[in-house]
Short mmCIF file of C-alpha atoms (C1' of nucleotides) in Angstrom, two decimals:
data_model
loop_
_atom_site.label_atom_id
_atom_site.label_comp_id
_atom_site.label_asym_id
_atom_site.label_seq_id
_atom_site.Cartn_x
_atom_site.Cartn_y
_atom_site.Cartn_z
CA MET A 1 -9.48 -30.42 -14.37
CA MET A 2 -6.85 -28.04 -15.63
CA TYR A 3 -6.74 -24.29 -15.37
CA LEU A 4 -4.51 -21.77 -17.03
CA ALA A 5 -2.90 -19.13 -14.86
CA ARG A 6 -0.90 -16.64 -16.88
CA ASN A 7 -1.60 -13.63 -14.72
CA GLN A 8 -2.87 -12.67 -11.31
CA GLN A 9 -6.40 -12.21 -12.57
CA GLN A 10 -6.67 -15.69 -14.03
CA LEU A 11 -5.03 -17.24 -10.99
CA GLY A 12 -7.42 -15.39 -8.70
CA ASN A 13 -10.39 -16.60 -10.69
CA VAL A 14 -9.18 -20.17 -10.51
CA ILE A 15 -8.73 -20.00 -6.78
CA ARG A 16 -12.07 -18.35 -6.15
CA ARG A 17 -14.00 -20.80 -8.27
CA HIS A 18 -12.33 -23.80 -6.76
CA ARG A 19 -12.78 -22.49 -3.23
CA GLN A 20 -16.48 -22.06 -3.86
CA LYS A 21 -16.68 -25.50 -5.42
CA CYS A 22 -15.20 -26.83 -2.20
CA GLY A 23 -17.78 -24.92 -0.17
CA TYR A 24 -15.24 -22.84 1.71
CA THR A 25 -15.60 -19.23 2.75
CA GLN A 26 -12.54 -17.02 2.36
CA ALA A 27 -12.14 -17.15 6.12
CA ALA A 28 -12.23 -20.95 6.12
CA LEU A 29 -9.66 -21.20 3.34
CA ALA A 30 -7.54 -18.58 5.06
CA GLU A 31 -7.49 -20.63 8.23
CA LEU A 32 -6.56 -23.78 6.33
CA ALA A 33 -3.75 -22.01 4.53
CA GLY A 34 -2.59 -20.03 7.55
CA VAL A 35 -3.16 -16.61 6.04
CA ARG A 36 -5.67 -13.81 6.61
CA GLN A 37 -9.10 -13.64 5.05
CA GLY A 38 -8.09 -10.30 3.60
CA THR A 39 -5.15 -11.93 1.88
CA ILE A 40 -7.41 -14.46 0.20
CA SER A 41 -9.65 -11.62 -0.91
CA MET A 42 -6.77 -9.76 -2.49
CA ILE A 43 -5.46 -12.85 -4.22
CA GLU A 44 -8.83 -13.83 -5.63
CA SER A 45 -9.45 -10.39 -7.00
CA GLY A 46 -6.03 -10.42 -8.61
CA SER A 47 -5.26 -7.11 -6.96
CA THR A 48 -2.05 -8.17 -5.28
CA ASP A 49 1.31 -9.34 -6.51
CA ALA A 50 1.28 -12.27 -4.11
CA ARG A 51 4.37 -14.14 -3.05
CA ILE A 52 4.79 -17.57 -4.52
CA ASP A 53 4.98 -19.21 -1.11
CA THR A 54 1.60 -17.82 -0.14
CA LEU A 55 0.15 -19.25 -3.32
CA PHE A 56 1.75 -22.63 -2.74
CA THR A 57 0.04 -22.90 0.64
CA VAL A 58 -3.30 -21.61 -0.64
CA LEU A 59 -3.29 -24.05 -3.53
CA ALA A 60 -2.28 -26.90 -1.24
CA ALA A 61 -5.17 -26.05 1.08
CA LEU A 62 -7.46 -26.51 -1.91
CA ASN A 63 -5.70 -29.73 -2.88
CA LEU A 64 -4.40 -28.01 -5.98
CA GLU A 65 -0.91 -27.55 -7.31
CA PHE A 66 1.04 -25.64 -9.90
CA GLN A 67 2.28 -27.40 -12.95
CA VAL A 68 4.63 -25.82 -15.43
CA ALA A 69 4.08 -26.59 -19.08
CA GLN A 70 4.76 -25.29 -22.54
CA ARG A 71 2.45 -22.43 -23.32
CA THR A 72 -0.61 -23.98 -24.88
CA GLN A 73 -2.06 -23.34 -28.31
CA ILE A 74 -3.92 -20.18 -29.11
CA GLU A 75 -7.09 -22.10 -29.95
CA LEU A 76 -7.41 -23.46 -26.46
CA GLU A 77 -6.91 -20.09 -24.84
CA ALA A 78 -9.35 -18.42 -27.17
CA ILE A 79 -12.19 -20.73 -26.27
CA ILE A 80 -12.32 -20.05 -22.58
CA ASP A 81 -10.54 -17.38 -20.66
CA ASP A 82 -8.67 -19.28 -18.01
CA GLU A 83 -10.13 -22.75 -18.02
CA ILE A 84 -8.86 -25.39 -20.36
CA LEU A 85 -10.58 -28.48 -19.09
CA ASP A 86 -13.03 -29.35 -16.39
CA MET B 1 6.47 -31.80 -20.97
CA MET B 2 4.96 -31.22 -17.57
CA TYR B 3 6.71 -30.22 -14.41
CA LEU B 4 5.48 -30.15 -10.85
CA ALA B 5 6.12 -27.01 -8.82
CA ARG B 6 4.94 -27.35 -5.25
CA ASN B 7 7.64 -25.23 -3.70
CA GLN B 8 10.28 -22.68 -4.56
CA GLN B 9 12.96 -25.33 -4.88
CA GLN B 10 11.09 -27.37 -7.44
CA LEU B 11 10.05 -24.29 -9.36
CA GLY B 12 13.63 -23.06 -9.42
CA ASN B 13 14.84 -26.39 -10.73
CA VAL B 14 12.24 -26.35 -13.48
CA ILE B 15 13.21 -22.87 -14.56
CA ARG B 16 16.93 -23.56 -14.49
CA ARG B 17 16.66 -26.76 -16.49
CA HIS B 18 14.40 -25.25 -19.07
CA ARG B 19 16.55 -22.15 -19.40
CA GLN B 20 19.57 -24.32 -20.04
CA LYS B 21 17.62 -26.44 -22.50
CA CYS B 22 16.87 -23.20 -24.37
CA GLY B 23 20.55 -22.29 -24.34
CA TYR B 24 20.09 -19.09 -22.40
CA THR B 25 22.40 -17.67 -19.79
CA GLN B 26 20.80 -16.18 -16.69
CA ALA B 27 21.67 -12.75 -18.08
CA ALA B 28 19.95 -13.51 -21.37
CA LEU B 29 16.81 -14.77 -19.69
CA ALA B 30 16.86 -11.80 -17.35
CA GLU B 31 16.93 -9.45 -20.29
CA LEU B 32 14.07 -11.23 -21.98
CA ALA B 33 11.98 -11.14 -18.82
CA GLY B 34 12.98 -7.64 -17.83
CA VAL B 35 14.54 -8.53 -14.51
CA ARG B 36 18.08 -8.68 -13.15
CA GLN B 37 20.43 -11.58 -13.61
CA GLY B 38 20.69 -11.76 -9.84
CA THR B 39 16.95 -12.19 -9.58
CA ILE B 40 17.06 -15.18 -11.92
CA SER B 41 19.85 -16.63 -9.83
CA MET B 42 17.82 -16.31 -6.65
CA ILE B 43 14.71 -17.78 -8.22
CA GLU B 44 16.54 -20.74 -9.71
CA SER B 45 18.21 -21.57 -6.42
CA GLY B 46 14.85 -21.37 -4.68
CA SER B 47 16.31 -18.96 -2.19
CA THR B 48 13.76 -16.22 -2.63
CA ASP B 49 10.02 -15.97 -2.07
CA ALA B 50 9.52 -14.47 -5.49
CA ARG B 51 6.52 -12.42 -6.48
CA ILE B 52 4.06 -14.17 -8.74
CA ASP B 53 4.27 -11.47 -11.36
CA THR B 54 8.01 -11.93 -11.65
CA LEU B 55 7.45 -15.62 -12.19
CA PHE B 56 4.77 -15.02 -14.79
CA THR B 57 7.18 -12.95 -16.85
CA VAL B 58 10.08 -15.36 -16.41
CA LEU B 59 7.96 -18.33 -17.44
CA ALA B 60 6.58 -16.42 -20.40
CA ALA B 61 10.11 -15.59 -21.52
CA LEU B 62 10.78 -19.32 -21.57
CA ASN B 63 7.52 -19.96 -23.41
CA LEU B 64 6.21 -21.72 -20.32
CA GLU B 65 3.11 -21.17 -18.24
CA PHE B 66 1.54 -22.16 -14.98
CA GLN B 67 -1.33 -24.55 -14.95
CA VAL B 68 -3.35 -25.30 -11.86
CA ALA B 69 -4.48 -28.86 -11.36
CA GLN B 70 -5.60 -31.29 -8.72
CA ARG B 71 -2.65 -32.49 -6.74
CA THR B 72 -1.35 -35.54 -8.53
CA GLN B 73 -1.02 -39.03 -7.18
CA ILE B 74 1.68 -40.01 -4.75
CA GLU B 75 3.15 -42.55 -7.17
CA LEU B 76 4.00 -39.95 -9.75
CA GLU B 77 5.68 -37.68 -7.23
CA ALA B 78 7.64 -40.52 -5.75
CA ILE B 79 9.23 -41.49 -9.04
CA ILE B 80 10.90 -38.23 -9.85
CA ASP B 81 11.31 -35.23 -7.64
CA ASP B 82 9.80 -32.45 -9.65
CA GLU B 83 9.40 -33.79 -13.12
CA ILE B 84 6.35 -35.74 -14.17
CA LEU B 85 6.81 -36.03 -17.87
CA ASP B 86 9.30 -35.00 -20.44
"C1'" DT C 1 47.45 -22.47 -15.46
"C1'" DA C 2 45.50 -18.48 -17.35
"C1'" DT C 3 41.53 -16.12 -19.33
"C1'" DG C 4 36.95 -15.18 -20.32
"C1'" DT C 5 32.22 -16.33 -19.23
"C1'" DT C 6 28.67 -17.39 -16.19
"C1'" DT C 7 26.63 -17.46 -11.74
"C1'" DA C 8 26.35 -16.02 -6.88
"C1'" DT C 9 26.45 -12.44 -3.69
"C1'" DA C 10 26.73 -7.71 -1.60
"C1'" DC C 11 25.08 -2.89 -0.74
"C1'" DT C 12 21.65 0.70 -0.54
"C1'" DA C 13 17.13 2.21 -1.75
"C1'" DT C 14 12.26 1.67 -2.80
"C1'" DA C 15 7.98 -0.66 -3.12
"C1'" DT C 16 4.78 -3.62 -1.36
"C1'" DA C 17 3.06 -8.24 0.69
"C1'" DG C 18 1.19 -9.98 4.64
"C1'" DC C 19 0.21 -9.45 9.61
"C1'" DG C 20 -3.12 -8.01 13.35
"C1'" DT C 21 -7.06 -5.72 13.92
"C1'" DA C 22 -11.08 -3.42 12.70
"C1'" DT C 23 -14.79 -1.87 9.93
"C1'" DA C 24 -17.25 -0.92 5.70
"C1'" DT C 25 -19.60 -3.03 2.07
"C1'" DT C 26 -21.96 -6.51 -0.24
"C1'" DG C 27 -24.89 -10.41 -0.61
"C1'" DC C 28 -28.21 -13.64 0.90
"C1'" DA C 29 -32.01 -15.44 3.34
"C1'" DA C 30 -35.95 -15.02 6.45
"C1'" DT D 1 -36.93 -4.76 4.53
"C1'" DT D 2 -34.19 -6.52 8.10
"C1'" DG D 3 -30.46 -9.06 9.92
"C1'" DC D 4 -26.61 -12.04 9.53
"C1'" DA D 5 -22.86 -13.91 6.98
"C1'" DA D 6 -19.34 -13.14 3.67
"C1'" DT D 7 -16.23 -10.23 1.37
"C1'" DA D 8 -13.65 -5.93 0.60
"C1'" DT D 9 -10.97 -2.45 2.50
"C1'" DA D 10 -8.23 0.40 5.84
"C1'" DC D 11 -4.21 1.52 9.05
"C1'" DG D 12 0.20 0.95 11.02
"C1'" DC D 13 3.92 -2.25 11.15
"C1'" DT D 14 7.56 -5.47 9.81
"C1'" DA D 15 9.78 -8.17 6.49
"C1'" DT D 16 11.59 -8.81 2.15
"C1'" DA D 17 11.62 -8.86 -3.18
"C1'" DT D 18 13.62 -6.37 -6.71
"C1'" DA D 19 16.13 -2.55 -8.68
"C1'" DG D 20 20.76 -0.62 -9.79
"C1'" DT D 21 25.34 -1.39 -9.52
"C1'" DA D 22 29.35 -3.89 -8.51
"C1'" DT D 23 32.25 -7.66 -7.50
"C1'" DA D 24 33.39 -12.29 -5.92
"C1'" DA D 25 33.20 -17.01 -6.85
"C1'" DA D 26 32.67 -20.86 -9.86
"C1'" DC D 27 33.12 -22.89 -14.33
"C1'" DA D 28 34.94 -23.70 -18.91
"C1'" DT D 29 38.17 -23.98 -22.25
"C1'" DA D 30 42.24 -22.95 -24.72
#
DNA sequence: TATGTTTATACTATATAGCGTATATTGCAA
DNA sequence: TTGCAATATACGCTATATAGTATAAACATA
């Protein structure tokens, strides 16, 4: 399980998909993370330049985390938009 | 090469170390990323709740990227603060 | 120590994230 | 289709990130 997140759009997609996989509504995730449902909506749609702290708490609520790595090879990126491995 | 970034402090450490490894000054990295030197300083010290977009561009300038993954095991975290592998 | 470089900090201004709250819109299921 | 749940959006507000610019503080090195 390893997702790429090079922009807000990709990050939003990752969060949305994982939230759904966990069976959470936006409101449920929002409560877990201590933010508003509307904030989750904006983040998932990639339509907000979220603050890193907000993302840390949202990811933590989903039992996810950021890792920083060397930018991966073109081939990998080309295959799937924002998902490397599942 | 894989760094953990669960909070601003860890992320700042990762960026600072990698910038230095690349031989860049804060001013040089700032220019590459299109931000101010002062902004790099704040981010590296973990003393600002940076916007995700700023971080995307800074990481890209260092040829780094965010990956999102399941939170790793306690053992790994316990060994080193914010660095998993190098 | 003295000098130049690098990093930290300060000031004002602007843009916008996130809050609380509310509602519109969409989507799904009966 | 109807009704409920889920998501998207709106408004006013406060807080703060970042810009531009400048300088102070810290760090090297000759």
